[in-house]
Short mmCIF file of C-alpha atoms in Angstrom, two decimals:
data_model
loop_
_atom_site.label_atom_id
_atom_site.label_comp_id
_atom_site.label_asym_id
_atom_site.label_seq_id
_atom_site.Cartn_x
_atom_site.Cartn_y
_atom_site.Cartn_z
CA UNK A 60 -26.78 137.07 -45.44
CA UNK A 61 -27.02 134.97 -42.28
CA UNK A 62 -25.37 136.72 -39.38
CA UNK A 63 -22.49 134.60 -37.96
CA UNK A 64 -22.89 136.34 -34.60
CA UNK A 65 -26.17 134.62 -33.86
CA UNK A 66 -26.52 131.79 -36.37
CA UNK A 67 -25.66 128.99 -33.93
CA UNK A 68 -27.22 129.98 -30.61
CA UNK A 69 -29.28 133.08 -31.29
CA UNK A 70 -27.21 135.00 -28.71
CA UNK A 71 -24.08 137.09 -28.98
CA UNK A 72 -20.79 135.52 -27.82
CA UNK A 73 -18.06 137.45 -26.04
CA UNK A 74 -16.52 140.00 -28.44
CA UNK A 75 -13.15 139.37 -30.04
CA UNK A 76 -12.48 143.10 -29.68
CA UNK A 77 -14.13 145.28 -27.06
CA UNK A 78 -13.69 149.07 -27.05
CA UNK A 79 -14.97 150.99 -24.03
CA UNK A 80 -15.01 154.70 -23.14
CA UNK A 81 -12.44 155.46 -25.82
CA UNK A 82 -11.17 159.02 -26.19
CA UNK A 83 -8.82 160.20 -28.92
CA UNK A 84 -7.58 163.78 -28.78
CA UNK A 85 -5.02 165.70 -30.81
CA UNK A 86 -4.28 168.84 -28.83
CA UNK A 87 -7.63 170.54 -28.29
CA UNK A 88 -9.27 168.58 -31.09
CA UNK A 89 -11.44 165.72 -29.78
CA UNK A 90 -12.00 162.98 -32.36
CA UNK A 91 -13.64 160.36 -30.12
CA UNK A 92 -15.25 160.67 -26.70
CA UNK A 93 -16.66 157.76 -24.67
CA UNK A 94 -16.75 155.56 -27.76
CA UNK A 95 -17.93 151.95 -27.32
CA UNK A 96 -17.77 149.23 -29.95
CA UNK A 97 -17.69 145.41 -30.14
CA UNK A 98 -16.39 143.15 -32.91
CA UNK A 99 -17.61 139.55 -32.82
CA UNK A 100 -15.92 136.42 -34.11
CA UNK A 101 -16.68 135.59 -37.72
CA UNK A 102 -18.47 138.83 -38.59
CA UNK A 103 -17.68 141.48 -41.15
CA UNK A 104 -18.25 144.82 -39.43
CA UNK A 105 -18.43 147.88 -41.66
CA UNK A 106 -17.40 151.20 -40.07
CA UNK A 107 -18.73 154.36 -41.75
CA UNK A 108 -19.02 158.04 -40.94
CA UNK A 109 -18.58 161.48 -42.37
CA UNK A 110 -15.22 163.07 -43.07
CA UNK A 111 -13.31 163.74 -39.85
CA UNK A 112 -15.25 161.27 -37.69
CA UNK A 113 -12.09 159.25 -37.07
CA UNK A 114 -12.70 155.94 -38.84
CA UNK A 115 -9.03 155.32 -39.57
CA UNK A 116 -8.06 156.76 -36.17
CA UNK A 117 -10.26 154.15 -34.52
CA UNK A 118 -8.67 151.38 -36.57
CA UNK A 119 -5.17 152.55 -35.66
CA UNK A 120 -6.13 152.70 -31.98
CA UNK A 121 -7.37 149.11 -32.00
CA UNK A 122 -4.33 147.66 -33.76
CA UNK A 123 -1.93 149.49 -31.45
CA UNK A 124 -0.54 152.10 -33.87
CA UNK A 125 -2.07 154.95 -31.86
CA UNK A 126 -2.32 155.17 -28.08
CA UNK A 127 -5.78 156.46 -27.06
CA UNK A 128 -6.06 159.44 -24.74
CA UNK A 129 -8.17 157.29 -22.43
CA UNK A 130 -10.38 154.23 -22.43
CA UNK A 131 -9.85 150.49 -22.74
CA UNK A 132 -9.38 148.15 -25.68
CA UNK A 133 -9.62 144.43 -24.98
CA UNK A 134 -8.50 142.04 -27.69
CA UNK A 135 -9.02 138.28 -27.35
CA UNK A 136 -9.97 138.97 -23.73
CA UNK A 137 -6.76 140.88 -22.95
CA UNK A 138 -6.35 144.57 -22.17
CA UNK A 139 -3.67 145.82 -24.56
CA UNK A 140 -2.43 148.54 -22.20
CA UNK A 141 -1.67 145.97 -19.51
CA UNK A 142 0.40 143.64 -21.68
CA UNK A 143 4.16 143.56 -21.77
CA UNK A 144 5.95 144.14 -25.06
CA UNK A 145 6.27 140.43 -25.84
CA UNK A 146 2.64 139.59 -25.07
CA UNK A 147 1.42 142.63 -26.98
CA UNK A 148 3.48 141.62 -30.01
CA UNK A 149 1.99 138.11 -29.86
CA UNK A 150 -1.52 139.58 -29.87
CA UNK A 151 -0.78 142.02 -32.69
CA UNK A 152 0.59 139.21 -34.84
CA UNK A 153 -2.92 137.76 -34.86
CA UNK A 154 -3.98 140.82 -36.87
CA UNK A 155 -3.71 141.38 -40.60
CA UNK A 156 -3.92 144.98 -41.85
CA UNK A 157 -4.60 146.34 -45.32
CA UNK A 158 -3.83 150.05 -45.30
CA UNK A 159 -5.75 152.51 -47.45
CA UNK A 160 -3.14 152.89 -50.19
CA UNK A 161 -1.67 149.42 -49.84
CA UNK A 162 1.53 150.64 -48.13
CA UNK A 163 3.68 148.18 -50.07
CA UNK A 164 7.43 148.73 -49.99
CA UNK A 165 8.25 150.26 -53.37
CA UNK A 166 11.80 148.88 -53.37
CA UNK A 167 10.61 145.27 -52.96
CA UNK A 168 8.74 143.16 -55.46
CA UNK A 169 5.37 141.66 -54.59
CA UNK A 170 6.80 138.32 -53.46
CA UNK A 171 9.34 140.05 -51.20
CA UNK A 172 6.65 142.31 -49.71
CA UNK A 173 4.56 139.30 -48.69
CA UNK A 174 7.48 137.19 -47.51
CA UNK A 175 8.96 139.95 -45.34
CA UNK A 176 6.71 139.50 -42.24
CA UNK A 177 7.23 135.73 -42.40
CA UNK A 178 10.99 136.23 -42.33
CA UNK A 179 11.04 138.98 -39.71
CA UNK A 180 8.36 137.74 -37.29
CA UNK A 181 8.38 133.97 -37.83
CA UNK A 182 12.07 133.54 -38.59
CA UNK A 183 11.40 131.47 -41.70
CA UNK A 184 14.21 130.90 -44.19
CA UNK A 185 13.66 133.00 -47.31
CA UNK A 186 12.83 130.05 -49.63
CA UNK A 187 10.13 128.79 -47.23
CA UNK A 188 8.76 132.28 -46.73
CA UNK A 189 8.55 132.84 -50.48
CA UNK A 190 6.78 129.50 -50.99
CA UNK A 191 4.14 130.58 -48.47
CA UNK A 192 3.99 134.03 -50.07
CA UNK A 193 3.09 132.44 -53.41
CA UNK A 194 0.20 130.63 -51.68
CA UNK A 195 -1.05 133.94 -50.26
CA UNK A 196 -0.84 135.50 -53.71
CA UNK A 197 -3.11 132.78 -55.03
CA UNK A 198 -5.52 133.29 -52.12
CA UNK A 199 -5.75 136.97 -53.00
CA UNK A 200 -6.54 136.13 -56.62
CA UNK A 201 -3.30 137.36 -58.18
CA UNK A 202 -1.64 135.53 -61.08
CA UNK A 203 1.66 133.80 -60.41
CA UNK A 204 3.57 136.13 -62.74
CA UNK A 205 2.74 139.11 -60.52
CA UNK A 206 5.13 137.83 -57.84
CA UNK A 207 8.21 139.42 -59.39
CA UNK A 208 6.59 142.72 -60.28
CA UNK A 209 7.16 145.89 -58.29
CA UNK A 210 4.28 147.96 -56.88
CA UNK A 211 4.82 150.63 -59.54
CA UNK A 212 4.13 148.00 -62.22
CA UNK A 213 0.75 147.00 -60.79
CA UNK A 214 -2.73 148.33 -61.47
CA UNK A 215 -4.72 149.78 -58.57
CA UNK A 216 -6.69 146.57 -58.17
CA UNK A 217 -3.55 144.44 -58.17
CA UNK A 218 -1.96 146.67 -55.52
CA UNK A 219 -5.01 146.09 -53.31
CA UNK A 220 -4.79 142.33 -53.79
CA UNK A 221 -1.04 142.30 -53.16
CA UNK A 222 -1.58 144.26 -49.95
CA UNK A 223 -4.32 141.82 -48.99
CA UNK A 224 -1.96 138.90 -49.61
CA UNK A 225 0.58 140.52 -47.29
CA UNK A 226 -2.13 141.09 -44.66
CA UNK A 227 -2.91 137.35 -44.86
CA UNK A 228 0.75 136.31 -44.71
CA UNK A 229 0.76 135.23 -41.05
CA UNK A 230 -2.68 133.59 -41.02
CA UNK A 231 -4.39 136.33 -38.97
CA UNK A 232 -7.59 135.82 -37.03
CA UNK A 233 -8.76 139.42 -37.45
CA UNK A 234 -8.41 141.30 -40.72
CA UNK A 235 -8.47 145.12 -40.73
CA UNK A 236 -9.29 146.77 -44.05
CA UNK A 237 -9.03 150.54 -44.50
CA UNK A 238 -11.01 151.66 -47.57
CA UNK A 239 -10.11 148.52 -49.54
CA UNK A 240 -12.14 149.42 -52.65
CA UNK A 241 -11.21 153.11 -52.80
CA UNK A 242 -9.98 154.02 -56.27
CA UNK A 243 -11.17 150.78 -57.89
CA UNK A 244 -13.57 150.68 -60.81
CA UNK A 245 -17.03 149.20 -60.07
CA UNK A 246 -16.14 145.78 -61.53
CA UNK A 247 -12.89 145.57 -59.58
CA UNK A 248 -14.58 146.76 -56.39
CA UNK A 249 -17.35 144.15 -56.72
CA UNK A 250 -14.76 141.41 -57.28
CA UNK A 251 -12.84 142.54 -54.20
CA UNK A 252 -16.05 142.51 -52.13
CA UNK A 253 -16.76 138.92 -53.18
CA UNK A 254 -13.20 137.95 -52.35
CA UNK A 255 -13.48 139.30 -48.80
CA UNK A 256 -16.65 137.31 -48.12
CA UNK A 257 -15.10 134.17 -49.63
CA UNK A 258 -11.97 134.53 -47.49
CA UNK A 259 -14.05 135.16 -44.36
CA UNK A 260 -16.07 132.01 -44.99
CA UNK A 261 -13.11 129.85 -46.00
CA UNK A 262 -10.61 130.97 -43.36
CA UNK A 263 -12.95 131.85 -40.49
CA UNK A 264 -11.75 135.44 -40.42
CA UNK A 265 -13.23 138.29 -38.42
CA UNK A 266 -13.18 141.52 -40.44
CA UNK A 267 -13.11 145.18 -39.37
CA UNK A 268 -13.84 147.13 -42.54
CA UNK A 269 -13.56 150.92 -42.84
CA UNK A 270 -15.34 152.03 -46.00
CA UNK A 271 -17.50 154.68 -47.62
CA UNK A 272 -18.63 152.32 -50.38
CA UNK A 273 -22.36 151.62 -50.06
CA UNK A 274 -22.18 148.61 -52.38
CA UNK A 275 -19.51 147.10 -50.12
CA UNK A 276 -21.67 147.66 -47.04
CA UNK A 277 -24.72 146.00 -48.56
CA UNK A 278 -22.92 143.04 -50.13
CA UNK A 279 -20.35 142.13 -47.48
CA UNK A 280 -21.21 143.41 -44.01
CA UNK A 281 -23.10 141.59 -41.26
CA UNK A 282 -23.29 144.77 -39.19
CA UNK A 283 -22.56 148.44 -39.75
CA UNK A 284 -21.25 150.89 -37.14
CA UNK A 285 -21.79 154.60 -37.78
CA UNK A 286 -19.35 157.09 -36.25
CA UNK A 287 -20.99 160.43 -35.47
CA UNK A 288 -20.90 162.98 -32.65
CA UNK A 289 -17.49 161.56 -31.56
CA UNK A 290 -18.92 158.10 -30.78
CA UNK A 291 -20.58 155.07 -32.34
CA UNK A 292 -24.07 156.37 -32.92
CA UNK A 293 -25.49 152.98 -33.91
CA UNK A 294 -24.09 149.49 -34.66
CA UNK A 295 -26.54 146.99 -36.08
CA UNK A 296 -27.65 145.19 -39.22
CA UNK A 297 -27.72 147.53 -42.18
CA UNK A 298 -31.51 147.40 -42.49
CA UNK A 299 -31.81 148.78 -38.95
CA UNK A 300 -29.01 151.31 -39.31
CA UNK A 301 -30.52 152.71 -42.52
CA UNK A 302 -33.74 153.65 -40.71
CA UNK A 303 -32.03 155.39 -37.77
CA UNK A 304 -33.37 158.90 -37.19
CA UNK A 305 -30.20 160.90 -37.81
CA UNK A 306 -29.67 163.48 -40.58
CA UNK A 307 -26.31 162.12 -41.78
CA UNK A 308 -27.53 158.52 -41.77
CA UNK A 309 -30.65 159.44 -43.68
CA UNK A 310 -28.68 161.42 -46.27
CA UNK A 311 -26.17 158.58 -46.62
CA UNK A 312 -28.45 155.55 -46.78
CA UNK A 313 -31.62 157.10 -48.21
CA UNK A 314 -29.98 159.25 -50.87
CA UNK A 315 -29.87 158.16 -54.52
CA UNK A 316 -26.71 156.05 -54.14
CA UNK A 317 -27.92 154.44 -50.94
CA UNK A 318 -31.25 153.50 -52.51
CA UNK A 319 -29.48 152.13 -55.59
CA UNK A 320 -27.13 150.00 -53.47
CA UNK A 321 -30.04 148.71 -51.39
CA UNK A 322 -32.04 147.85 -54.51
CA UNK A 323 -29.07 146.06 -56.11
CA UNK A 324 -28.47 144.07 -52.93
CA UNK A 325 -32.12 143.04 -52.81
CA UNK A 326 -32.02 141.96 -56.45
CA UNK A 327 -28.94 139.84 -55.80
CA UNK A 328 -30.63 138.13 -52.87
CA UNK A 329 -33.67 137.31 -55.03
CA UNK A 330 -31.45 135.85 -57.76
CA UNK A 331 -29.59 133.68 -55.25
CA UNK A 332 -32.86 132.41 -53.78
CA UNK A 333 -33.96 131.27 -57.27
CA UNK A 334 -30.79 129.29 -57.90
#
């Protein structure tokens, strides 16, 4: 996969999101300390780490759902802590978020879930919002008849796609995905991975992807950031990350599943090169 960070000039542009010296503490428990991380326009960045390393905490800090104990987060060149409520809301509306379990409103059908942010934040009349919501459903690969179903009537894969459609509702520039393939069968997970890459390429999205799925990392991500020792231990192309001299990284990437995912990714690249 050609890296969109460097494909035009060979040099890195200014980051879309810049995290510096980030600390997150809950009482005496320190989750992050002096954490630095950049997210560049057009890339899919995979964020991995062992249990308790704060992957979702980092995501929530960046999108403004959790105030860090200290440090700075700059988004689109602006320091979030220094923005007024109106400016901050404008910035946050350029984000789309898919939460780990979808977080759809159970009392609303799929169409209403997707239309809601368009009505509340954009002030669209309901008919216009629902027309746009149907377009987002199609983008997420859901059939038209799913629009009137409730979350309880959907399969796990359909819930993920409905949540993705809602995350895309307001045409975000940055898409945050928290364990998007968790709970999906291998076929559904692979289809979701392909969808993310297709949407990134078609819509020019920048993607921050929290995952533990090795297949997702190998097939979708331009770079991988590993959280360990309360910071980002390494952030680079997966081939470089996988050779980093760290016990957890070696167990993760060089274990049986890591080797299988790497082999499958290499086989896919060879097949594409023959086409």
